[in-house]
mmCIF file with all atom_site columns, C-alpha atoms in Angstrom:
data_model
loop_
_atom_site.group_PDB
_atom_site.id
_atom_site.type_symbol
_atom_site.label_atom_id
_atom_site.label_alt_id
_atom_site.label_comp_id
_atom_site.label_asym_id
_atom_site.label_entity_id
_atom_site.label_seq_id
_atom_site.pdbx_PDB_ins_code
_atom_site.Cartn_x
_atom_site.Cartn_y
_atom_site.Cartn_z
_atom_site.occupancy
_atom_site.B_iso_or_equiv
_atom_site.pdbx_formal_charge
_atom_site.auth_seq_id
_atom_site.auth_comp_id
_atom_site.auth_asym_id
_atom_site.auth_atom_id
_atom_site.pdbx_PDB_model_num
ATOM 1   C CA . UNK A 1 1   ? -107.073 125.268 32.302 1.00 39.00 ? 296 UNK A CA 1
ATOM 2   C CA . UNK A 1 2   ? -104.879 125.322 29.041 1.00 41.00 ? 297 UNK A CA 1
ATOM 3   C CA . UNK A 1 3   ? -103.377 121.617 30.245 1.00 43.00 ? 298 UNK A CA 1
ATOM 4   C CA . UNK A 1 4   ? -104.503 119.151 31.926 1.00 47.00 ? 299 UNK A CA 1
ATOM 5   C CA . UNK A 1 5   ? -102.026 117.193 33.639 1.00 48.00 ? 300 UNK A CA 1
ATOM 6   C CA . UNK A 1 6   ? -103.699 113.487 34.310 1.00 43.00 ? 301 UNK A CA 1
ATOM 7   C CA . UNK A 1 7   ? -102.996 111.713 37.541 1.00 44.00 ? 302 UNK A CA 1
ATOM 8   C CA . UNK A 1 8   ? -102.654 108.551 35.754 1.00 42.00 ? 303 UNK A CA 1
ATOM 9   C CA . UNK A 1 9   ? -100.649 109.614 32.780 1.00 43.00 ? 304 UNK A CA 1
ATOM 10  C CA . UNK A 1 10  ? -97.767  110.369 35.253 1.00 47.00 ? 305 UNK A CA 1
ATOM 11  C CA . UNK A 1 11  ? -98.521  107.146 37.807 1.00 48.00 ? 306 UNK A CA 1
ATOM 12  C CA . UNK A 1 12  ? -97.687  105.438 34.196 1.00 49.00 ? 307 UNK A CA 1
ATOM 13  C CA . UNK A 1 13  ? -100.860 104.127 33.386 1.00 46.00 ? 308 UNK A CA 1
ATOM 14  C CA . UNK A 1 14  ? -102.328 105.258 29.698 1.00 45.00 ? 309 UNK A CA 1
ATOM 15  C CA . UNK A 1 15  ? -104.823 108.309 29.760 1.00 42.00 ? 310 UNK A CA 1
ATOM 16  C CA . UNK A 1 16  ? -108.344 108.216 27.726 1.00 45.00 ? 311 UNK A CA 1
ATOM 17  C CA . UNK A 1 17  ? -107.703 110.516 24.862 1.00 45.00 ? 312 UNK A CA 1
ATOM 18  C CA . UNK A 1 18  ? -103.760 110.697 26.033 1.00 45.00 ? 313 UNK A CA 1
ATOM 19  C CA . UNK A 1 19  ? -100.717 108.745 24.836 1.00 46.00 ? 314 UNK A CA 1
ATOM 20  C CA . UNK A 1 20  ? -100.493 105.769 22.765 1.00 48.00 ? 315 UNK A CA 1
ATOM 21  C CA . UNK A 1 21  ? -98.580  104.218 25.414 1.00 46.00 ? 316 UNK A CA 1
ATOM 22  C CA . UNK A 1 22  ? -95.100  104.390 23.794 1.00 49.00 ? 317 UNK A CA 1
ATOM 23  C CA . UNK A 1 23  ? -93.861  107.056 26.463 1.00 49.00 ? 318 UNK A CA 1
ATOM 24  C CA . UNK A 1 24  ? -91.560  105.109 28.704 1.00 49.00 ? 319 UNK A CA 1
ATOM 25  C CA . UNK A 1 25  ? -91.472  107.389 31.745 1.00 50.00 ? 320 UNK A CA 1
ATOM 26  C CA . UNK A 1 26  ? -94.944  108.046 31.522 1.00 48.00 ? 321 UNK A CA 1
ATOM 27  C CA . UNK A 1 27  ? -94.595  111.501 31.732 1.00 48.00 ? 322 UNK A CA 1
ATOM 28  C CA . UNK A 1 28  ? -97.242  112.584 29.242 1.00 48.00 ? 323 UNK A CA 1
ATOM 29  C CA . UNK A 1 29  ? -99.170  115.524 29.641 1.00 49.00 ? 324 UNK A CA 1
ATOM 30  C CA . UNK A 1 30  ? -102.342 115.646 27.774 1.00 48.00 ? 325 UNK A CA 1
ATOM 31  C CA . UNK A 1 31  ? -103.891 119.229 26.626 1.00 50.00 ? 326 UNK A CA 1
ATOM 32  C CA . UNK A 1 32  ? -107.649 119.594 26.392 1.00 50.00 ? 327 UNK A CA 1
ATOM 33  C CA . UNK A 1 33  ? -109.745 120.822 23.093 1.00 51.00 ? 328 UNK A CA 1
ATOM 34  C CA . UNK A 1 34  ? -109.111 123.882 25.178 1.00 51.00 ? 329 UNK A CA 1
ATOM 35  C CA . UNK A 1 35  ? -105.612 124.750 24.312 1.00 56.00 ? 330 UNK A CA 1
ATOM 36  C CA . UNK A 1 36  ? -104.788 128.302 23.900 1.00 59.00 ? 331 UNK A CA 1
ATOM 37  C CA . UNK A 1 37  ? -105.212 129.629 20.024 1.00 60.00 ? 332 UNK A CA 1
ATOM 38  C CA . UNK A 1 38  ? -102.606 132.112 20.890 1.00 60.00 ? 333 UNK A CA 1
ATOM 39  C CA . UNK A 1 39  ? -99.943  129.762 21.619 1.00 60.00 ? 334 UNK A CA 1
ATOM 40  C CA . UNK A 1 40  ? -99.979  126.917 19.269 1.00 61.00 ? 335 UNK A CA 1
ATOM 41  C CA . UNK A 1 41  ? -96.707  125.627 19.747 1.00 61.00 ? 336 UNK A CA 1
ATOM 42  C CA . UNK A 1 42  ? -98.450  124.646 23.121 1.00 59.00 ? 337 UNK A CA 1
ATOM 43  C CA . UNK A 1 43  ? -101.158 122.705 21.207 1.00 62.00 ? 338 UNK A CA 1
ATOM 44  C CA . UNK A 1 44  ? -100.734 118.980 21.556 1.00 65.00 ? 339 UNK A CA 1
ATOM 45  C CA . UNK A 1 45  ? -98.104  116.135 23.837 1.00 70.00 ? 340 UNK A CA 1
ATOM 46  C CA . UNK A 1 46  ? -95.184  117.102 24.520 1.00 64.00 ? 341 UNK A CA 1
ATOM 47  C CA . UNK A 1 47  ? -92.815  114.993 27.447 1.00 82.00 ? 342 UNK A CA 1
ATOM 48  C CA . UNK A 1 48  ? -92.698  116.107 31.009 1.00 85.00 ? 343 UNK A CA 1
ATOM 49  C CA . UNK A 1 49  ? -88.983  116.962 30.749 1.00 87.00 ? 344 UNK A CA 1
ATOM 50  C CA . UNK A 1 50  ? -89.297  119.678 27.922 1.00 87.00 ? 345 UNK A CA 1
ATOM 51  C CA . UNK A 1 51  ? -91.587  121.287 30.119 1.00 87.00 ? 346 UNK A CA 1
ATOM 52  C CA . UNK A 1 52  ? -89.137  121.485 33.287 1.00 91.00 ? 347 UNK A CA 1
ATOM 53  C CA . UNK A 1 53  ? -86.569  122.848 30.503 1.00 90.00 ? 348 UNK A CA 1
ATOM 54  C CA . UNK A 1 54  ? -89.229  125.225 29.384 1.00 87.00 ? 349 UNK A CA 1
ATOM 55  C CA . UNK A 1 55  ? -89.532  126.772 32.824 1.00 92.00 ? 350 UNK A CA 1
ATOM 56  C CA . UNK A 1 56  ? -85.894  126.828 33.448 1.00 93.00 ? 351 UNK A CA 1
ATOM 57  C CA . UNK A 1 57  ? -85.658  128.951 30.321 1.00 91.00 ? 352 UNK A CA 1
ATOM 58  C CA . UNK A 1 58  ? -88.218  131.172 31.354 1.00 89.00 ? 353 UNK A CA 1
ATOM 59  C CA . UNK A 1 59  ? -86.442  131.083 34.703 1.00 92.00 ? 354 UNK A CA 1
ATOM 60  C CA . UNK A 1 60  ? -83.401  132.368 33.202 1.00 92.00 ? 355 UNK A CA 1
ATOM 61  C CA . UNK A 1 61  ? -85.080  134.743 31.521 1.00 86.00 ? 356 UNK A CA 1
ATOM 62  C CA . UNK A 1 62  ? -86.728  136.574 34.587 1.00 87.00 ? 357 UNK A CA 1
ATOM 63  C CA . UNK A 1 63  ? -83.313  136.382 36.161 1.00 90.00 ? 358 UNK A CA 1
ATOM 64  C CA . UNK A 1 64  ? -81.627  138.192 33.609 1.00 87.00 ? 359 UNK A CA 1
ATOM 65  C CA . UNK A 1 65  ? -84.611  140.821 33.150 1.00 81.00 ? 360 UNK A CA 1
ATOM 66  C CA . UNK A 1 66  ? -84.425  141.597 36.304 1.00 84.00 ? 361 UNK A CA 1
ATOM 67  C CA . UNK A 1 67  ? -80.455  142.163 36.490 1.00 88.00 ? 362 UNK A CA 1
ATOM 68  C CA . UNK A 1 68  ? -81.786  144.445 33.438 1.00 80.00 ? 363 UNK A CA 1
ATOM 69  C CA . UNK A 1 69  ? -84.481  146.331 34.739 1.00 79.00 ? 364 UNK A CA 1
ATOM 70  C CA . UNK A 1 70  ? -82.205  147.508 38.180 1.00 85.00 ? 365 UNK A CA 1
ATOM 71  C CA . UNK A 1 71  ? -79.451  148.140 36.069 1.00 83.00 ? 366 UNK A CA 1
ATOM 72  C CA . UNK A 1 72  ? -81.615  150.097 33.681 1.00 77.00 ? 367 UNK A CA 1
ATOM 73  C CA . UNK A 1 73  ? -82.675  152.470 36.985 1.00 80.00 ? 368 UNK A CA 1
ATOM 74  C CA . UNK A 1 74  ? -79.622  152.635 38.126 1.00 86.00 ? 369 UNK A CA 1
ATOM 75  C CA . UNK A 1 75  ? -78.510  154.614 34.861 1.00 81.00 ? 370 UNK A CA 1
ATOM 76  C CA . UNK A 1 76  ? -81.532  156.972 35.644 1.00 77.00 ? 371 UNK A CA 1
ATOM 77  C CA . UNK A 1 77  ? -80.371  156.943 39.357 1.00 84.00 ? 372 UNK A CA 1
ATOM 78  C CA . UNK A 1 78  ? -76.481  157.732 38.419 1.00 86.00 ? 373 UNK A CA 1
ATOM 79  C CA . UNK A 1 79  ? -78.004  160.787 35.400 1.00 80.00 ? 374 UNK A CA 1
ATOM 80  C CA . UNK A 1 80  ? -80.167  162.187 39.215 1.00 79.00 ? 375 UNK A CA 1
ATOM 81  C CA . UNK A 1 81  ? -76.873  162.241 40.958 1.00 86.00 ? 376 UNK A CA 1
ATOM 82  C CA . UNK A 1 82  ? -75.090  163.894 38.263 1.00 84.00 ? 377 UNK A CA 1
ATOM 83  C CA . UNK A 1 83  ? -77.439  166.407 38.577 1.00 81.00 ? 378 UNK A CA 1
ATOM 84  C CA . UNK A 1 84  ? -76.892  167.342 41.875 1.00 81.00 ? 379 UNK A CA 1
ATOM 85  C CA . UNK A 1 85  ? -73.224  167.067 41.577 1.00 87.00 ? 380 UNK A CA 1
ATOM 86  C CA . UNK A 1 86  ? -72.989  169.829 38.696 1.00 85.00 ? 381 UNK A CA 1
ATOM 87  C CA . UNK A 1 87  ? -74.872  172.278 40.523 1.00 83.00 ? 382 UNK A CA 1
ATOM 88  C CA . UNK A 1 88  ? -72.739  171.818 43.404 1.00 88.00 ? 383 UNK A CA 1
ATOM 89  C CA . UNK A 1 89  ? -69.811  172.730 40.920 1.00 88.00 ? 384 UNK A CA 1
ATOM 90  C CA . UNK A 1 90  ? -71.490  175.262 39.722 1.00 87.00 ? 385 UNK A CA 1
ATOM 91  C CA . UNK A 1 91  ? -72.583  176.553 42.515 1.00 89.00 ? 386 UNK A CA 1
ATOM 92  C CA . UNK A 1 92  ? -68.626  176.615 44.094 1.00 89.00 ? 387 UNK A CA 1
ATOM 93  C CA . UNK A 1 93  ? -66.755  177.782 41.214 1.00 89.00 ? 388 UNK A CA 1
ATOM 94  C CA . UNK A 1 94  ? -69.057  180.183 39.190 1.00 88.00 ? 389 UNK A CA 1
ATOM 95  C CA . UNK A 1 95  ? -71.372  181.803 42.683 1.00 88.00 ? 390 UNK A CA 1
ATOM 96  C CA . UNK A 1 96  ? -68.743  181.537 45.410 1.00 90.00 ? 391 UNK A CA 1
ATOM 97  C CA . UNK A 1 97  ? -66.374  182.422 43.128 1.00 88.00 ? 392 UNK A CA 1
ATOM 98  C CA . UNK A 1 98  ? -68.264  185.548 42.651 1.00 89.00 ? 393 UNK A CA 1
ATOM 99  C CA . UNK A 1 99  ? -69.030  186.233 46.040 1.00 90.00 ? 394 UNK A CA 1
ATOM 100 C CA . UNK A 1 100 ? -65.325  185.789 47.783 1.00 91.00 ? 395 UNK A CA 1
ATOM 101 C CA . UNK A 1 101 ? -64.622  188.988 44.776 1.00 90.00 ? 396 UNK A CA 1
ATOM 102 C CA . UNK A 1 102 ? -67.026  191.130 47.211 1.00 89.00 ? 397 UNK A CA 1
ATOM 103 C CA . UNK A 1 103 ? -67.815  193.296 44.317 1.00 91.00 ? 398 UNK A CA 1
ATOM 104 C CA . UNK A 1 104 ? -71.803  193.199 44.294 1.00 91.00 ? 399 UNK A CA 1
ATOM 105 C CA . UNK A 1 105 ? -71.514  194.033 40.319 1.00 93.00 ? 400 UNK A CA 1
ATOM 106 C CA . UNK A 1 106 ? -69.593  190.312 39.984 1.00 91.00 ? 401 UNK A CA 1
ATOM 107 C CA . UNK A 1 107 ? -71.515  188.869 43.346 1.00 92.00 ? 402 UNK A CA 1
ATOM 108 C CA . UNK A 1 108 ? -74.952  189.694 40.722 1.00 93.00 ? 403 UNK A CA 1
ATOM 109 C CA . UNK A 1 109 ? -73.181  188.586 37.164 1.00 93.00 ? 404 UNK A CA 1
ATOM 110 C CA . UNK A 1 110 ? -72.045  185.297 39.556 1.00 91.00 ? 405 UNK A CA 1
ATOM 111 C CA . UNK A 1 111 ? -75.512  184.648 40.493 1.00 92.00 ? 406 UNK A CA 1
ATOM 112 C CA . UNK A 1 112 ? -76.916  185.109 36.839 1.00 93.00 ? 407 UNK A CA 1
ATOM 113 C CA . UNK A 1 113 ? -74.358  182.847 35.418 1.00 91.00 ? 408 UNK A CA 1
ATOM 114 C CA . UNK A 1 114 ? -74.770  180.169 38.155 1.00 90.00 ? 409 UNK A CA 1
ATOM 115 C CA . UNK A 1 115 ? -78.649  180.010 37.394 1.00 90.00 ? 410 UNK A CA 1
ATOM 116 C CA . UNK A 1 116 ? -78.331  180.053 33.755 1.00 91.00 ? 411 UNK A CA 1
ATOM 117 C CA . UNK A 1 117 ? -75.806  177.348 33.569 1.00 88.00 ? 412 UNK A CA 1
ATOM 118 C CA . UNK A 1 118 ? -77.218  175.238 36.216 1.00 86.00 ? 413 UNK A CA 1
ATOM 119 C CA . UNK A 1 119 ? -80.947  175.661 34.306 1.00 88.00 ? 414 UNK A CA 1
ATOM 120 C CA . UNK A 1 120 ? -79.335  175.113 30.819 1.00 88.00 ? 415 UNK A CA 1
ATOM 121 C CA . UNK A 1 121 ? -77.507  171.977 32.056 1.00 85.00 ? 416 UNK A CA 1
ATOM 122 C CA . UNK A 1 122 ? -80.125  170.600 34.521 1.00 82.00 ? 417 UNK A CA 1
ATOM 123 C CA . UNK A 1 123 ? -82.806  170.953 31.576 1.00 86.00 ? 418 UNK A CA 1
ATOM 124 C CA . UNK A 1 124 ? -80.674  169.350 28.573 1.00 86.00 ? 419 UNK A CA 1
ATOM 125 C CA . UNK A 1 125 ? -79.936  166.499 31.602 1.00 82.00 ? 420 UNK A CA 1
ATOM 126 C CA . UNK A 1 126 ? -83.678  166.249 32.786 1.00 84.00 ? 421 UNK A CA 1
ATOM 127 C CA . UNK A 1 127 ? -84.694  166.124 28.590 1.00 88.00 ? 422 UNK A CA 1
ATOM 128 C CA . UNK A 1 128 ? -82.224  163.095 28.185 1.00 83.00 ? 423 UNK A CA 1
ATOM 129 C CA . UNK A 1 129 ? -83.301  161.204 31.317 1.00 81.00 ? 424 UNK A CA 1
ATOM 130 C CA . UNK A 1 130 ? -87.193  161.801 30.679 1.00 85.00 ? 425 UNK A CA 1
ATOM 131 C CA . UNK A 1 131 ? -86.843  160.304 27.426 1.00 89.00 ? 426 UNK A CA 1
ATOM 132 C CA . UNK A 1 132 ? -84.352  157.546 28.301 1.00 81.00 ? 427 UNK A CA 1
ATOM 133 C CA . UNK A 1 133 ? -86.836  156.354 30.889 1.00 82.00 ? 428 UNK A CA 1
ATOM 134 C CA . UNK A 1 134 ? -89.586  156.359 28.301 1.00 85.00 ? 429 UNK A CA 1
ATOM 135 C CA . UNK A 1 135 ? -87.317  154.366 26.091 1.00 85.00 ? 430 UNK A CA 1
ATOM 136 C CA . UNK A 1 136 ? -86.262  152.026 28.514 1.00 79.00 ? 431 UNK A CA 1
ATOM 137 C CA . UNK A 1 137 ? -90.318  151.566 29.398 1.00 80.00 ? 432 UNK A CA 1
ATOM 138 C CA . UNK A 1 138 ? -91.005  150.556 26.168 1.00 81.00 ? 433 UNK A CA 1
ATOM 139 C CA . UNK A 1 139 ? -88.009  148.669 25.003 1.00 80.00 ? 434 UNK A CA 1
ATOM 140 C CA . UNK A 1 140 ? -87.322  146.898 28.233 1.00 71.00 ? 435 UNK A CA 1
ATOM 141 C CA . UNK A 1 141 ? -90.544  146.820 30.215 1.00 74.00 ? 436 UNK A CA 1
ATOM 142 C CA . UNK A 1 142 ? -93.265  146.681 27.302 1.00 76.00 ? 437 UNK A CA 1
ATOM 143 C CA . UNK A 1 143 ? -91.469  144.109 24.887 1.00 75.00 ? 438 UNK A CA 1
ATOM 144 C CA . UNK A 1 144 ? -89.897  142.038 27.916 1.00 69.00 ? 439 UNK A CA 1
ATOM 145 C CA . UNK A 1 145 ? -93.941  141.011 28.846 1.00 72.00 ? 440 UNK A CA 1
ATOM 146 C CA . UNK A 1 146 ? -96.453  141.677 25.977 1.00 73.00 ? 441 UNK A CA 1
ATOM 147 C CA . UNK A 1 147 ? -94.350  141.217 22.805 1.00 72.00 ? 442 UNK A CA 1
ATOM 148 C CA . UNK A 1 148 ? -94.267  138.058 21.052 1.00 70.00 ? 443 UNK A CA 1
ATOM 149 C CA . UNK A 1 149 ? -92.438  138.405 17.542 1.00 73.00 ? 444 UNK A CA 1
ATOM 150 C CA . UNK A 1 150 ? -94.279  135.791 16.505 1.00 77.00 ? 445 UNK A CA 1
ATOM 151 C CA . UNK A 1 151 ? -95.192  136.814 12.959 1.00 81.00 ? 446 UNK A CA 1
ATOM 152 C CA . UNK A 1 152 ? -98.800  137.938 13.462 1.00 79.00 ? 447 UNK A CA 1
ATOM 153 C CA . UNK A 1 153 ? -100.147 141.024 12.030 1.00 81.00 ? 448 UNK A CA 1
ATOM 154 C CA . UNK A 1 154 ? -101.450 143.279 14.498 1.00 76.00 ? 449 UNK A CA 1
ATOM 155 C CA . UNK A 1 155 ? -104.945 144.266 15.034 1.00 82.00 ? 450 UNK A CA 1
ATOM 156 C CA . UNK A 1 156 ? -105.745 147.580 17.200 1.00 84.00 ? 451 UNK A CA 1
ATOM 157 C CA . UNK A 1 157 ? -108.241 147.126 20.008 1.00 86.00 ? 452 UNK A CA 1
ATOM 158 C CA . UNK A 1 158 ? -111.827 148.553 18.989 1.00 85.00 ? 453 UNK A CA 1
ATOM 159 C CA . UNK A 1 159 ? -114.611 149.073 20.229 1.00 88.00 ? 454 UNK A CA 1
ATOM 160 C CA . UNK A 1 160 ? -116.725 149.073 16.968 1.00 81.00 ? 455 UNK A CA 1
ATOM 161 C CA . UNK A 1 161 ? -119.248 146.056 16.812 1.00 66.00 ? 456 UNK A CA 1
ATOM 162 C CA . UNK A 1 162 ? -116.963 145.347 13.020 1.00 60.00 ? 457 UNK A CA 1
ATOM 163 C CA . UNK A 1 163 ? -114.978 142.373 14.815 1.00 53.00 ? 458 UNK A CA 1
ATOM 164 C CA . UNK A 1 164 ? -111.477 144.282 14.756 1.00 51.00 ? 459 UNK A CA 1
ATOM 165 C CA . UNK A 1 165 ? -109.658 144.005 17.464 1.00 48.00 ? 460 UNK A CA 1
ATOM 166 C CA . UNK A 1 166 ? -110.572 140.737 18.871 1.00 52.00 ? 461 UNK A CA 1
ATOM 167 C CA . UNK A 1 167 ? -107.455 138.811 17.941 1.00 51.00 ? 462 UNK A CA 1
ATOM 168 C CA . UNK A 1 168 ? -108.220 137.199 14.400 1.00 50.00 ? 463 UNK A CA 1
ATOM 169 C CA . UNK A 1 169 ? -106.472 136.640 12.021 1.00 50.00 ? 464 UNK A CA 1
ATOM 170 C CA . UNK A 1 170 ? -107.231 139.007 9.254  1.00 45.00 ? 465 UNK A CA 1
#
């Protein structure tokens, strides 16, 4: 466990290795030798009520990604339905078109055009929604959980018996 939260410290009474006693509420929680190298601003005491503001900040945070994230599919939802609904005006103006002439010649030319456009379109449209939905995996999805900006270089995963890759600091 990364902290461990003493029953003592937060009945109020002082905690081997914990507080020096000066915390009022007695709301101290005490990490461990233990503490995560990763996250050093987690490293040390810290008062019970930054950690209930922590969570509501992380709260927030979810919240909001997820208003994100379904509006994010939506816009990949709306770019399906567009699909559909340019074929279907294709398919009435440029095919029927062609087949209330009667003339097989234009009924023919009407079908040609009707494919071509709706292929042309329907691929330029599929291209752009194919790579907005990578996009939006990466940007959105990828640096929403495993990012951290935190100023560390990164090292690539390997599987090499050199060291590299197992999160130090080089």
């Amino acid at each position: 466990a990364q902290y461990e939260i003493l029953e003592d410290v937060l009945a109020g009474d002082e905690a081997e290795g914990g507080g020096d006693g000066d915390d009022p509420a007695g709301m101290t929680v005490v990490t461990g030798d233990d503490a995560d190298p990763a996250h050093p601003e987690h490293a040390g005491e810290f008062e019970f009520g930054e950690v209930i503001v922590h969570q509501m900040i992380h709260t927030i945070e979810f919240v909001l990604g997820a208003i994100s994230n379904t509006a994010s599919y939506l816009r990949l939802w709306a770019l399906s339905l567009a699909h559909s609904q340019l074929s279907d005006v294709f398919y009435n103006l440029v095919f029927m078109g062609a087949i209330q002439m009667k003339n097989p010649l234009a009924i023919v030319i009407g079908f040609f055009v009707w494919t071509m456009a709706t292929f042309g379109v329907l691929m330029v449209m599929e291209t752009l929604s194919a790579f907005l939905h990578a996009l939006r995996l990466h940007w959105v999805e990828y640096m929403n959980k495993f990012y951290y900006g935190d100023g560390k270089m990164f090292v690539p995963f390997s599987l090499e018996g050199d060291g590299a890759g197992e999160g130090d600091d080089a």
